[in-house]
Structures are given as structure tokens and as C-alpha cells.
Amino acid sequence: MFGNGNNRRMRVSGVLSDDGHGPSILTDSGDLWILDRLDLDLDLLGSRVTVEGAQHGYDRLVVDWTGAAVQMN
């Protein structure tokens, strides 16, 4: 996390889903983030992704960038 106040910037990784509230990410620690972005790649649903954006409210991220998470072996 970086920034201050109500508009702090965040980078979040987890599994992308669409649970009726719109696209969301469930992190490994169990946090659920609702994503505000209209042009998410629906082919990534069910995949691990990383997003960056500004937190608005308790559980919403206005997303600037989305990328598929890379798995290291």
C-alpha cells in the first residue's frame, strides 16, 4: 500500500471472480476486494491476477492496471 487519506494506492493479488457484485479478487489471506473497472479480461476469471489502483471505501478498488500473476517454480 502507498499513499494516504481516503485515496490510497494499493497492489492486490489473488483469484479473480465475478460474484454478483461485479469483478472481485479474493486474496490468499481471505480479503475480498470489489473491482471498479469496465474492461477486465473475462478470460482471466478463475486465474490469479495482480491489480493496482486506488482504494475507495472499505472494500473497493478503482483499478488502473491488471496483470496475470506469474508463478515461480
Tab-separated table of C-alpha atoms in Angstrom, residues 2 10 18 20-21 30 33 38-39 44 48 50 57 62-63 65-66 68 71:
chain	number	residue	atom	x	y	z
A	2	PHE	CA	1.102	3.511	-0.599
A	10	MET	CA	-2.783	-0.462	-3.480
A	18	ASP	CA	-17.404	-12.384	-10.586
A	20	GLY	CA	-22.692	-10.826	-8.440
A	21	HIS	CA	-21.232	-7.593	-7.032
A	30	GLY	CA	-9.215	-14.123	2.695
A	33	TRP	CA	-11.847	-6.651	-2.971
A	38	LEU	CA	-15.171	-1.953	-17.017
A	39	ASP	CA	-12.572	-3.508	-19.314
A	44	LEU	CA	-8.819	-14.244	-16.555
A	48	ARG	CA	-4.523	-15.481	-10.173
A	50	THR	CA	-2.467	-8.706	-9.619
A	57	GLY	CA	-14.415	2.928	0.656
A	62	VAL	CA	-10.680	1.625	-8.750
A	63	VAL	CA	-8.297	-0.357	-10.940
A	65	TRP	CA	-3.768	-1.870	-14.136
A	66	THR	CA	-4.395	-5.630	-14.213
A	68	ALA	CA	-1.833	-12.155	-14.733
A	71	GLN	CA	4.005	-18.430	-10.828
